[in-house]
PDB file of C-alpha atoms and ligand atoms in Angstrom:
ATOM      1  CA  MET A 283       0.210   0.044  -0.116  1.00  0.00           C
ATOM      2  CA  LYS A 284       1.469   3.352  -0.901  1.00  0.00           C
ATOM      3  CA  ARG A 285       0.347   6.526   1.118  1.00  0.00           C
ATOM      4  CA  VAL A 286       0.232   9.930  -0.202  1.00  0.00           C
ATOM      5  CA  THR A 287      -1.045  13.095   0.828  1.00  0.00           C
ATOM      6  CA  SER A 288      -0.912  16.101  -1.230  1.00  0.00           C
ATOM      7  CA  ARG A 289      -3.317  15.718  -4.554  1.00  0.00           C
ATOM      8  CA  SER A 290       0.177  16.002  -6.665  1.00  0.00           C
ATOM      9  CA  GLU A 291       1.367  12.847  -4.830  1.00  0.00           C
ATOM     10  CA  LEU A 292      -1.732  11.274  -5.068  1.00  0.00           C
ATOM     11  CA  SER A 293      -1.789  11.727  -8.763  1.00  0.00           C
ATOM     12  CA  ALA A 294       1.659  10.668  -9.655  1.00  0.00           C
ATOM     13  CA  VAL A 295       1.040   7.354  -7.957  1.00  0.00           C
ATOM     14  CA  LEU A 296      -2.228   6.809  -9.968  1.00  0.00           C
ATOM     15  CA  ALA A 297      -0.510   7.546 -13.240  1.00  0.00           C
ATOM     16  CA  GLU A 298       2.023   5.198 -12.359  1.00  0.00           C
ATOM     17  CA  GLY A 299      -0.387   2.118 -13.608  1.00  0.00           C
ATOM     18  CA  SER A 300      -4.055   1.577 -12.992  1.00  0.00           C
ATOM     19  CA  GLY A 301      -3.826  -2.418 -12.499  1.00  0.00           C
ATOM     20  CA  ASP A 302      -6.521  -4.454 -14.223  1.00  0.00           C
ATOM     21  CA  GLY A 303     -10.044  -3.661 -13.616  1.00  0.00           C
ATOM     22  CA  PRO A 304     -11.804  -0.701 -12.214  1.00  0.00           C
ATOM     23  CA  ARG A 305     -10.728   1.834  -9.942  1.00  0.00           C
ATOM     24  CA  GLY A 306     -12.473   1.840  -6.283  1.00  0.00           C
ATOM     25  CA  PHE A 307     -12.633   4.562  -4.340  1.00  0.00           C
ATOM     26  CA  VAL A 308     -13.494   4.353  -0.556  1.00  0.00           C
ATOM     27  CA  PRO A 309     -13.968   8.179   0.717  1.00  0.00           C
ATOM     28  CA  THR A 310     -13.827   8.266   4.583  1.00  0.00           C
ATOM     29  CA  MET A 311     -13.147  10.520   7.056  1.00  0.00           C
ATOM     30  CA  GLY A 312     -11.139   8.407   8.965  1.00  0.00           C
ATOM     31  CA  ALA A 313     -11.400   6.697  12.341  1.00  0.00           C
ATOM     32  CA  LEU A 314     -12.542   3.552  10.291  1.00  0.00           C
ATOM     33  CA  HIS A 315     -14.090   0.726  11.690  1.00  0.00           C
ATOM     34  CA  ALA A 316     -15.135  -2.580  10.972  1.00  0.00           C
ATOM     35  CA  GLY A 317     -17.568  -0.710   8.609  1.00  0.00           C
ATOM     36  CA  HIS A 318     -15.414   0.966   6.384  1.00  0.00           C
ATOM     37  CA  ARG A 319     -13.227  -2.568   6.258  1.00  0.00           C
ATOM     38  CA  GLU A 320     -16.472  -3.847   4.711  1.00  0.00           C
ATOM     39  CA  LEU A 321     -16.321  -0.666   1.851  1.00  0.00           C
ATOM     40  CA  ILE A 322     -12.877  -1.585   1.163  1.00  0.00           C
ATOM     41  CA  SER A 323     -12.823  -5.264   1.324  1.00  0.00           C
ATOM     42  CA  ARG A 324     -16.153  -5.122  -1.222  1.00  0.00           C
ATOM     43  CA  ALA A 325     -14.178  -2.316  -3.271  1.00  0.00           C
ATOM     44  CA  SER A 326     -10.605  -5.078  -3.309  1.00  0.00           C
ATOM     45  CA  ILE A 327     -12.660  -7.579  -4.499  1.00  0.00           C
ATOM     46  CA  GLU A 328     -14.534  -5.271  -7.437  1.00  0.00           C
ATOM     47  CA  CYS A 329     -11.580  -3.495  -8.503  1.00  0.00           C
ATOM     48  CA  GLY A 330      -8.203  -3.748  -9.701  1.00  0.00           C
ATOM     49  CA  ARG A 331      -7.009  -0.535  -7.529  1.00  0.00           C
ATOM     50  CA  VAL A 332      -8.477   0.761  -4.418  1.00  0.00           C
ATOM     51  CA  VAL A 333      -8.044   4.279  -3.171  1.00  0.00           C
ATOM     52  CA  VAL A 334      -9.241   4.959   0.135  1.00  0.00           C
ATOM     53  CA  SER A 335      -9.281   8.792   1.277  1.00  0.00           C
ATOM     54  CA  ALA A 336      -9.634   9.698   5.028  1.00  0.00           C
ATOM     55  CA  PHE A 337     -10.339  13.334   5.668  1.00  0.00           C
ATOM     56  CA  VAL A 338     -11.779  15.280   8.255  1.00  0.00           C
ATOM     57  CA  ASN A 339     -14.229  17.597   5.949  1.00  0.00           C
ATOM     58  CA  PRO A 340     -14.722  20.927   7.850  1.00  0.00           C
ATOM     59  CA  THR A 341     -17.317  22.649   5.767  1.00  0.00           C
ATOM     60  CA  GLN A 342     -19.842  19.538   6.476  1.00  0.00           C
ATOM     61  CA  PHE A 343     -19.981  20.034  10.211  1.00  0.00           C
ATOM     62  CA  ASP A 344     -22.128  22.919  11.865  1.00  0.00           C
ATOM     63  CA  ASP A 345     -20.197  22.764  14.980  1.00  0.00           C
ATOM     64  CA  ALA A 346     -16.824  23.316  15.570  1.00  0.00           C
ATOM     65  CA  THR A 347     -16.336  21.555  19.123  1.00  0.00           C
ATOM     66  CA  ASP A 348     -17.867  18.390  16.878  1.00  0.00           C
ATOM     67  CA  LEU A 349     -14.940  19.192  13.792  1.00  0.00           C
ATOM     68  CA  ALA A 350     -12.470  19.643  16.931  1.00  0.00           C
ATOM     69  CA  SER A 351     -13.150  16.106  18.803  1.00  0.00           C
ATOM     70  CA  TYR A 352     -14.016  14.309  15.311  1.00  0.00           C
ATOM     71  CA  PRO A 353     -11.535  11.197  16.246  1.00  0.00           C
ATOM     72  CA  ARG A 354      -8.300  11.431  14.207  1.00  0.00           C
ATOM     73  CA  GLU A 355      -6.246   8.415  14.383  1.00  0.00           C
ATOM     74  CA  PRO A 356      -4.094   8.145  10.889  1.00  0.00           C
ATOM     75  CA  GLU A 357      -1.557   5.079  11.892  1.00  0.00           C
ATOM     76  CA  ALA A 358      -4.651   3.028  13.039  1.00  0.00           C
ATOM     77  CA  ASP A 359      -6.614   3.797   9.966  1.00  0.00           C
ATOM     78  CA  ALA A 360      -3.818   2.951   7.402  1.00  0.00           C
ATOM     79  CA  LYS A 361      -3.081  -0.045   9.090  1.00  0.00           C
ATOM     80  CA  LEU A 362      -7.061  -1.345   8.776  1.00  0.00           C
ATOM     81  CA  ALA A 363      -6.973  -0.049   4.996  1.00  0.00           C
ATOM     82  CA  GLN A 364      -3.956  -2.060   4.387  1.00  0.00           C
ATOM     83  CA  ALA A 365      -5.522  -5.225   5.712  1.00  0.00           C
ATOM     84  CA  ALA A 366      -8.843  -4.701   4.119  1.00  0.00           C
ATOM     85  CA  GLY A 367      -6.794  -4.240   0.780  1.00  0.00           C
ATOM     86  CA  CYS A 368      -6.694  -0.716  -0.068  1.00  0.00           C
ATOM     87  CA  ASP A 369      -3.731   0.057  -2.324  1.00  0.00           C
ATOM     88  CA  VAL A 370      -3.284   3.885  -2.032  1.00  0.00           C
ATOM     89  CA  PHE A 371      -4.047   5.524   0.956  1.00  0.00           C
ATOM     90  CA  TRP A 372      -4.621   9.329   0.992  1.00  0.00           C
ATOM     91  CA  THR A 373      -4.971  11.641   3.738  1.00  0.00           C
ATOM     92  CA  PRO A 374      -5.295  15.323   2.112  1.00  0.00           C
ATOM     93  CA  ALA A 375      -4.341  18.641   4.000  1.00  0.00           C
ATOM     94  CA  VAL A 376      -6.966  21.216   3.973  1.00  0.00           C
ATOM     95  CA  GLU A 377      -5.265  23.226   1.172  1.00  0.00           C
ATOM     96  CA  ASP A 378      -5.612  20.157  -1.470  1.00  0.00           C
ATOM     97  CA  LEU A 379      -9.345  20.311  -1.045  1.00  0.00           C
ATOM     98  CA  TYR A 380      -9.765  23.876  -0.435  1.00  0.00           C
ATOM     99  CA  PRO A 381      -7.022  25.837  -1.901  1.00  0.00           C
ATOM    100  CA  ASP A 382      -9.522  29.115  -2.329  1.00  0.00           C
ATOM    101  CA  GLY A 383     -10.993  28.816   1.207  1.00  0.00           C
ATOM    102  CA  LEU A 384     -13.306  27.348   2.813  1.00  0.00           C
ATOM    103  CA  GLU A 385     -16.553  27.516   0.744  1.00  0.00           C
ATOM    104  CA  ALA A 386     -19.220  24.872   0.005  1.00  0.00           C
ATOM    105  CA  ASP A 387     -20.089  25.359  -3.557  1.00  0.00           C
ATOM    106  CA  VAL A 388     -21.782  22.146  -5.182  1.00  0.00           C
ATOM    107  CA  ARG A 389     -25.157  21.581  -3.745  1.00  0.00           C
ATOM    108  CA  VAL A 390     -28.287  19.257  -5.118  1.00  0.00           C
ATOM    109  CA  THR A 391     -31.943  20.334  -4.651  1.00  0.00           C
ATOM    110  CA  ASP A 392     -32.868  21.353  -1.492  1.00  0.00           C
ATOM    111  CA  ASP A 393     -35.815  18.469  -1.972  1.00  0.00           C
ATOM    112  CA  LEU A 394     -33.162  15.886  -0.469  1.00  0.00           C
ATOM    113  CA  THR A 395     -30.611  18.491   1.636  1.00  0.00           C
ATOM    114  CA  SER A 396     -33.167  19.954   3.854  1.00  0.00           C
ATOM    115  CA  VAL A 397     -35.048  17.276   4.848  1.00  0.00           C
ATOM    116  CA  LEU A 398     -34.272  14.438   7.792  1.00  0.00           C
ATOM    117  CA  CYS A 399     -30.404  15.227   8.588  1.00  0.00           C
ATOM    118  CA  GLY A 400     -30.964  18.666   7.061  1.00  0.00           C
ATOM    119  CA  ALA A 401     -33.719  20.184   8.579  1.00  0.00           C
ATOM    120  CA  GLU A 402     -32.738  23.160  10.523  1.00  0.00           C
ATOM    121  CA  GLU A 403     -33.421  20.966  13.949  1.00  0.00           C
ATOM    122  CA  GLY A 404     -31.115  18.447  12.399  1.00  0.00           C
ATOM    123  CA  ARG A 405     -27.654  19.592  10.901  1.00  0.00           C
ATOM    124  CA  GLY A 406     -28.969  22.012   8.757  1.00  0.00           C
ATOM    125  CA  PRO A 407     -29.078  22.050   4.858  1.00  0.00           C
ATOM    126  CA  ASP A 408     -25.406  23.467   4.785  1.00  0.00           C
ATOM    127  CA  HIS A 409     -24.277  20.096   5.880  1.00  0.00           C
ATOM    128  CA  PHE A 410     -24.746  18.321   2.487  1.00  0.00           C
ATOM    129  CA  ALA A 411     -22.995  21.056   0.439  1.00  0.00           C
ATOM    130  CA  GLY A 412     -19.911  20.516   2.760  1.00  0.00           C
ATOM    131  CA  VAL A 413     -20.344  16.633   1.457  1.00  0.00           C
ATOM    132  CA  THR A 414     -21.378  17.012  -2.014  1.00  0.00           C
ATOM    133  CA  THR A 415     -18.723  19.625  -2.181  1.00  0.00           C
ATOM    134  CA  VAL A 416     -15.678  17.698  -0.632  1.00  0.00           C
ATOM    135  CA  VAL A 417     -16.657  14.134  -2.299  1.00  0.00           C
ATOM    136  CA  SER A 418     -16.819  16.325  -6.002  1.00  0.00           C
ATOM    137  CA  ARG A 419     -13.402  17.519  -5.521  1.00  0.00           C
ATOM    138  CA  LEU A 420     -12.357  13.816  -3.921  1.00  0.00           C
ATOM    139  CA  PHE A 421     -13.718  12.300  -7.205  1.00  0.00           C
ATOM    140  CA  ASP A 422     -12.121  14.599  -9.443  1.00  0.00           C
ATOM    141  CA  ALA A 423      -8.516  14.092  -7.945  1.00  0.00           C
ATOM    142  CA  VAL A 424      -9.409  10.023  -7.706  1.00  0.00           C
ATOM    143  CA  ARG A 425     -11.351   9.743 -11.009  1.00  0.00           C
ATOM    144  CA  PRO A 426     -12.761   6.680  -9.764  1.00  0.00           C
ATOM    145  CA  ASP A 427     -15.099   4.069 -11.881  1.00  0.00           C
ATOM    146  CA  ILE A 428     -16.811   2.890  -8.552  1.00  0.00           C
ATOM    147  CA  ALA A 429     -17.238   4.671  -5.127  1.00  0.00           C
ATOM    148  CA  TYR A 430     -18.458   2.684  -2.231  1.00  0.00           C
ATOM    149  CA  PHE A 431     -20.598   4.484   0.614  1.00  0.00           C
ATOM    150  CA  GLY A 432     -22.454   2.833   3.366  1.00  0.00           C
ATOM    151  CA  GLU A 433     -26.432   2.705   3.594  1.00  0.00           C
ATOM    152  CA  LYS A 434     -25.968   3.692   7.348  1.00  0.00           C
ATOM    153  CA  ASP A 435     -26.028   7.278   5.612  1.00  0.00           C
ATOM    154  CA  ALA A 436     -28.911   6.590   3.258  1.00  0.00           C
ATOM    155  CA  GLN A 437     -29.724  10.185   2.737  1.00  0.00           C
ATOM    156  CA  GLN A 438     -26.128  10.914   2.011  1.00  0.00           C
ATOM    157  CA  LEU A 439     -26.006   8.113  -0.587  1.00  0.00           C
ATOM    158  CA  ALA A 440     -29.105   9.500  -2.349  1.00  0.00           C
ATOM    159  CA  VAL A 441     -27.358  12.865  -2.232  1.00  0.00           C
ATOM    160  CA  ILE A 442     -24.452  11.486  -3.758  1.00  0.00           C
ATOM    161  CA  ARG A 443     -26.470   9.576  -6.013  1.00  0.00           C
ATOM    162  CA  ARG A 444     -27.853  12.610  -7.479  1.00  0.00           C
ATOM    163  CA  MET A 445     -24.732  15.041  -7.542  1.00  0.00           C
ATOM    164  CA  THR A 446     -23.103  12.638  -9.895  1.00  0.00           C
ATOM    165  CA  THR A 447     -25.984  12.043 -12.055  1.00  0.00           C
ATOM    166  CA  ASP A 448     -26.217  15.974 -11.868  1.00  0.00           C
ATOM    167  CA  GLN A 449     -22.623  16.250 -13.133  1.00  0.00           C
ATOM    168  CA  GLN A 450     -22.488  13.396 -15.467  1.00  0.00           C
ATOM    169  CA  LEU A 451     -19.888  11.925 -13.537  1.00  0.00           C
ATOM    170  CA  PRO A 452     -19.168   8.253 -15.303  1.00  0.00           C
ATOM    171  CA  ILE A 453     -18.575   6.978 -11.471  1.00  0.00           C
ATOM    172  CA  GLU A 454     -20.768   3.968 -10.637  1.00  0.00           C
ATOM    173  CA  ILE A 455     -22.417   4.660  -6.709  1.00  0.00           C
ATOM    174  CA  ARG A 456     -22.062   1.556  -5.027  1.00  0.00           C
ATOM    175  CA  GLY A 457     -23.947   1.477  -1.505  1.00  0.00           C
ATOM    176  CA  ILE A 458     -23.020  -1.443   0.993  1.00  0.00           C
ATOM    177  CA  PRO A 459     -25.498  -2.604   3.786  1.00  0.00           C
ATOM    178  CA  THR A 460     -24.633  -1.229   7.316  1.00  0.00           C
ATOM    179  CA  VAL A 461     -22.552  -3.622   9.398  1.00  0.00           C
ATOM    180  CA  ARG A 462     -23.574  -3.617  13.045  1.00  0.00           C
ATOM    181  CA  ASP A 463     -22.330  -5.022  15.847  1.00  0.00           C
ATOM    182  CA  PRO A 464     -23.344  -8.388  17.279  1.00  0.00           C
ATOM    183  CA  ASP A 465     -26.096  -6.503  19.471  1.00  0.00           C
ATOM    184  CA  GLY A 466     -27.683  -4.607  16.744  1.00  0.00           C
ATOM    185  CA  LEU A 467     -26.090  -1.320  17.119  1.00  0.00           C
ATOM    186  CA  ALA A 468     -25.125   0.120  13.792  1.00  0.00           C
ATOM    187  CA  LEU A 469     -21.234   0.647  13.823  1.00  0.00           C
ATOM    188  CA  SER A 470     -20.467   4.220  13.490  1.00  0.00           C
ATOM    189  CA  SER A 471     -17.211   5.980  14.657  1.00  0.00           C
ATOM    190  CA  ARG A 472     -19.043   8.213  17.098  1.00  0.00           C
ATOM    191  CA  ASN A 473     -20.267   4.982  19.012  1.00  0.00           C
ATOM    192  CA  LEU A 474     -17.099   5.196  20.918  1.00  0.00           C
ATOM    193  CA  ARG A 475     -18.518   8.408  22.871  1.00  0.00           C
ATOM    194  CA  LEU A 476     -21.093   6.488  24.028  1.00  0.00           C
ATOM    195  CA  ASP A 477     -20.950   5.341  27.876  1.00  0.00           C
ATOM    196  CA  ALA A 478     -22.156   2.128  28.498  1.00  0.00           C
ATOM    197  CA  ARG A 479     -25.557   3.172  29.702  1.00  0.00           C
ATOM    198  CA  SER A 480     -25.904   5.492  26.604  1.00  0.00           C
ATOM    199  CA  ARG A 481     -25.010   2.273  24.369  1.00  0.00           C
ATOM    200  CA  GLU A 482     -27.731   0.242  26.337  1.00  0.00           C
ATOM    201  CA  GLN A 483     -30.142   2.347  25.746  1.00  0.00           C
ATOM    202  CA  ALA A 484     -29.292   2.881  21.857  1.00  0.00           C
ATOM    203  CA  LEU A 485     -30.255  -0.701  21.116  1.00  0.00           C
ATOM    204  CA  ALA A 486     -33.716   0.619  21.168  1.00  0.00           C
ATOM    205  CA  ILE A 487     -33.178   2.017  18.004  1.00  0.00           C
ATOM    206  CA  PRO A 488     -32.290  -0.922  16.064  1.00  0.00           C
ATOM    207  CA  ARG A 489     -34.908  -3.101  17.978  1.00  0.00           C
ATOM    208  CA  ALA A 490     -37.456  -0.764  17.183  1.00  0.00           C
ATOM    209  CA  LEU A 491     -36.627  -0.600  13.156  1.00  0.00           C
ATOM    210  CA  ARG A 492     -36.340  -4.454  13.137  1.00  0.00           C
ATOM    211  CA  GLU A 493     -39.882  -4.465  14.931  1.00  0.00           C
ATOM    212  CA  ALA A 494     -41.074  -1.890  12.231  1.00  0.00           C
ATOM    213  CA  SER A 495     -39.882  -4.369   9.276  1.00  0.00           C
ATOM    214  CA  GLU A 496     -41.442  -7.308  10.742  1.00  0.00           C
ATOM    215  CA  MET A 497     -44.725  -5.495  10.918  1.00  0.00           C
ATOM    216  CA  ALA A 498     -44.382  -3.754   7.263  1.00  0.00           C
ATOM    217  CA  MET A 499     -43.747  -7.758   6.615  1.00  0.00           C
ATOM    218  CA  SER A 500     -46.531  -9.271   8.555  1.00  0.00           C
ATOM    219  CA  GLY A 501     -48.507  -6.476   5.874  1.00  0.00           C
ATOM    220  CA  GLU A 502     -49.113  -3.275   7.723  1.00  0.00           C
ATOM    221  CA  ARG A 503     -49.530  -0.735   4.987  1.00  0.00           C
ATOM    222  CA  SER A 504     -49.526   2.701   6.944  1.00  0.00           C
ATOM    223  CA  THR A 505     -46.272   4.092   7.539  1.00  0.00           C
ATOM    224  CA  ASP A 506     -47.582   6.489  10.186  1.00  0.00           C
ATOM    225  CA  SER A 507     -48.416   3.445  12.040  1.00  0.00           C
ATOM    226  CA  LEU A 508     -44.787   1.856  11.439  1.00  0.00           C
ATOM    227  CA  THR A 509     -43.130   5.495  12.686  1.00  0.00           C
ATOM    228  CA  ARG A 510     -45.540   5.760  15.742  1.00  0.00           C
ATOM    229  CA  HIS A 511     -44.272   2.169  16.424  1.00  0.00           C
ATOM    230  CA  VAL A 512     -40.946   3.171  16.522  1.00  0.00           C
ATOM    231  CA  ARG A 513     -41.087   6.638  18.277  1.00  0.00           C
ATOM    232  CA  HIS A 514     -43.414   5.073  21.191  1.00  0.00           C
ATOM    233  CA  LEU A 515     -40.373   2.403  21.791  1.00  0.00           C
ATOM    234  CA  LEU A 516     -38.086   4.824  21.590  1.00  0.00           C
ATOM    235  CA  ILE A 517     -39.454   7.088  24.069  1.00  0.00           C
ATOM    236  CA  GLU A 518     -40.041   4.116  26.241  1.00  0.00           C
ATOM    237  CA  ASN A 519     -36.411   4.041  26.517  1.00  0.00           C
ATOM    238  CA  GLY A 520     -35.682   7.415  27.306  1.00  0.00           C
ATOM    239  CA  ILE A 521     -34.774   8.537  23.707  1.00  0.00           C
ATOM    240  CA  GLU A 522     -36.393  11.631  22.390  1.00  0.00           C
ATOM    241  CA  PRO A 523     -35.791  10.866  18.587  1.00  0.00           C
ATOM    242  CA  GLU A 524     -34.968  13.922  16.508  1.00  0.00           C
ATOM    243  CA  TYR A 525     -36.762  12.475  13.532  1.00  0.00           C
ATOM    244  CA  VAL A 526     -38.660   8.994  12.338  1.00  0.00           C
ATOM    245  CA  GLU A 527     -39.533   9.210   8.671  1.00  0.00           C
ATOM    246  CA  ALA A 528     -40.522   7.198   6.173  1.00  0.00           C
ATOM    247  CA  ARG A 529     -39.413   8.365   2.634  1.00  0.00           C
ATOM    248  CA  ASP A 530     -38.469   7.223  -0.520  1.00  0.00           C
ATOM    249  CA  PRO A 531     -35.056   5.804  -0.611  1.00  0.00           C
ATOM    250  CA  ASP A 532     -34.130   7.798  -4.226  1.00  0.00           C
ATOM    251  CA  ASP A 533     -35.982  11.312  -4.082  1.00  0.00           C
ATOM    252  CA  LEU A 534     -36.744  10.808  -0.130  1.00  0.00           C
ATOM    253  CA  ALA A 535     -40.206  12.108  -0.761  1.00  0.00           C
ATOM    254  CA  PRO A 536     -42.211  11.146   1.992  1.00  0.00           C
ATOM    255  CA  VAL A 537     -44.319   8.079   1.793  1.00  0.00           C
ATOM    256  CA  ALA A 538     -47.900   7.413   3.647  1.00  0.00           C
ATOM    257  CA  GLU A 539     -48.463   3.817   2.517  1.00  0.00           C
ATOM    258  CA  MET A 540     -46.577   0.992   2.131  1.00  0.00           C
ATOM    259  CA  ASN A 541     -47.184   0.516  -2.100  1.00  0.00           C
ATOM    260  CA  GLY A 542     -44.905  -2.380  -3.226  1.00  0.00           C
ATOM    261  CA  ARG A 543     -41.730  -0.388  -3.571  1.00  0.00           C
ATOM    262  CA  PRO A 544     -39.012  -0.408  -0.894  1.00  0.00           C
ATOM    263  CA  VAL A 545     -39.663   2.227   1.495  1.00  0.00           C
ATOM    264  CA  LEU A 546     -36.685   4.189   3.732  1.00  0.00           C
ATOM    265  CA  LEU A 547     -37.669   4.393   7.516  1.00  0.00           C
ATOM    266  CA  ALA A 548     -34.705   6.658   8.779  1.00  0.00           C
ATOM    267  CA  VAL A 549     -34.090   7.600  12.655  1.00  0.00           C
ATOM    268  CA  ALA A 550     -31.980  10.002  14.301  1.00  0.00           C
ATOM    269  CA  ALA A 551     -31.783  10.693  18.253  1.00  0.00           C
ATOM    270  CA  THR A 552     -29.148  12.046  20.508  1.00  0.00           C
ATOM    271  CA  VAL A 553     -28.680   9.286  23.452  1.00  0.00           C
ATOM    272  CA  GLY A 554     -26.344  10.702  26.075  1.00  0.00           C
ATOM    273  CA  GLU A 555     -24.307  13.382  24.462  1.00  0.00           C
ATOM    274  CA  VAL A 556     -24.064  11.522  20.928  1.00  0.00           C
ATOM    275  CA  ARG A 557     -26.511  12.078  17.794  1.00  0.00           C
ATOM    276  CA  LEU A 558     -27.029   8.419  16.173  1.00  0.00           C
ATOM    277  CA  ILE A 559     -28.713   7.822  12.757  1.00  0.00           C
ATOM    278  CA  ASP A 560     -30.060   4.448  11.334  1.00  0.00           C
ATOM    279  CA  ASN A 561     -32.347   3.326   9.030  1.00  0.00           C
ATOM    280  CA  VAL A 562     -33.806   0.139   7.529  1.00  0.00           C
ATOM    281  CA  ILE A 563     -35.257  -0.211   4.016  1.00  0.00           C
ATOM    282  CA  LEU A 564     -38.988  -1.535   4.214  1.00  0.00           C
ATOM    283  CA  GLU A 565     -39.772  -4.186   1.903  1.00  0.00           C
ATOM    284  CA  GLY A 566     -43.487  -5.095   2.714  1.00  0.00           C
ATOM    285  CA  ARG A 567     -45.935  -7.158   1.561  1.00  0.00           C
ATOM    286  CA  SER A 568     -46.983  -6.572  -1.964  1.00  0.00           C
TER     287      SER A 568
HETATM  288  O1  PAF B1616     -19.509   9.608   5.209  1.00  0.00           O
HETATM  289  C1  PAF B1616     -18.391   9.775   5.329  1.00  0.00           C
HETATM  290  O2  PAF B1616     -17.278   9.700   6.293  1.00  0.00           O
HETATM  291  C2  PAF B1616     -18.651  11.437   4.867  1.00  0.00           C
HETATM  292  O3  PAF B1616     -19.681  12.065   5.205  1.00  0.00           O
HETATM  293  C3  PAF B1616     -17.697  11.789   3.566  1.00  0.00           C
HETATM  294  C4  PAF B1616     -18.717  11.006   2.159  1.00  0.00           C
HETATM  295  C5  PAF B1616     -16.242  11.025   3.613  1.00  0.00           C
HETATM  296  C6  PAF B1616     -17.355  13.220   3.277  1.00  0.00           C
HETATM  297  O4  PAF B1616     -16.664  13.922   4.110  1.00  0.00           O
END
């Protein structure tokens, strides 16, 4: 595995030869865990060469303390990436991606970015402008054929797919199913900040999503009943959800009735001091 920092070093390494098959790319903010390992291993199975970036992107944080306290562990990250099959590990500096200052200038329609996590009471609509800006600059530097993202960030995945279509980029966006701890909690770098009690409490989130999924499979058609059930279970466990919503996984439009098509049931909630998100795709009975 080669380790590079500047954008010019990255270009030089990529120009050396591309190996056989497509170039795979896994963009990350570092603090790699088994969820990232899954993305990198999938990329290494499917691609000739795999690039992983680790960059804590300032423009997607609405809170300076959150940005400052985001875990940075480049040595451990490089080890995990290498073991999972990464060929080029890129840790850009802020100036490599933002040579003209920290401005987010790539956006997609508000319909996708001002709902769920993009609502004012969540992370705000500018969060996704930060994500699309950095991902489009990373894509421009890496020029991948396939890019891998976790389905846990379902809204981010929908936003990045839209950006790729808007910009007509020849990149396949591949979503990879959420990796969970054996107790059901979706893996996230933020889980490290949960104390034992909050972690126990947080398990109500995957439990509630699983129950809703079972209800949908047993024939419940009203998404209002499903979201009410999830909300009720969370509140019963002392969690006040920021949102519990049923939406179309592609255009994120609200869905009122199970209609034979997959429906995204998404949750965000702060447990202890930690904001968690999770989701499930409801299949329902047609
Ligand atoms: O999902 C993440 O880790 C980040 O949002 C991403 C896609 C790497 C952009 O900074």
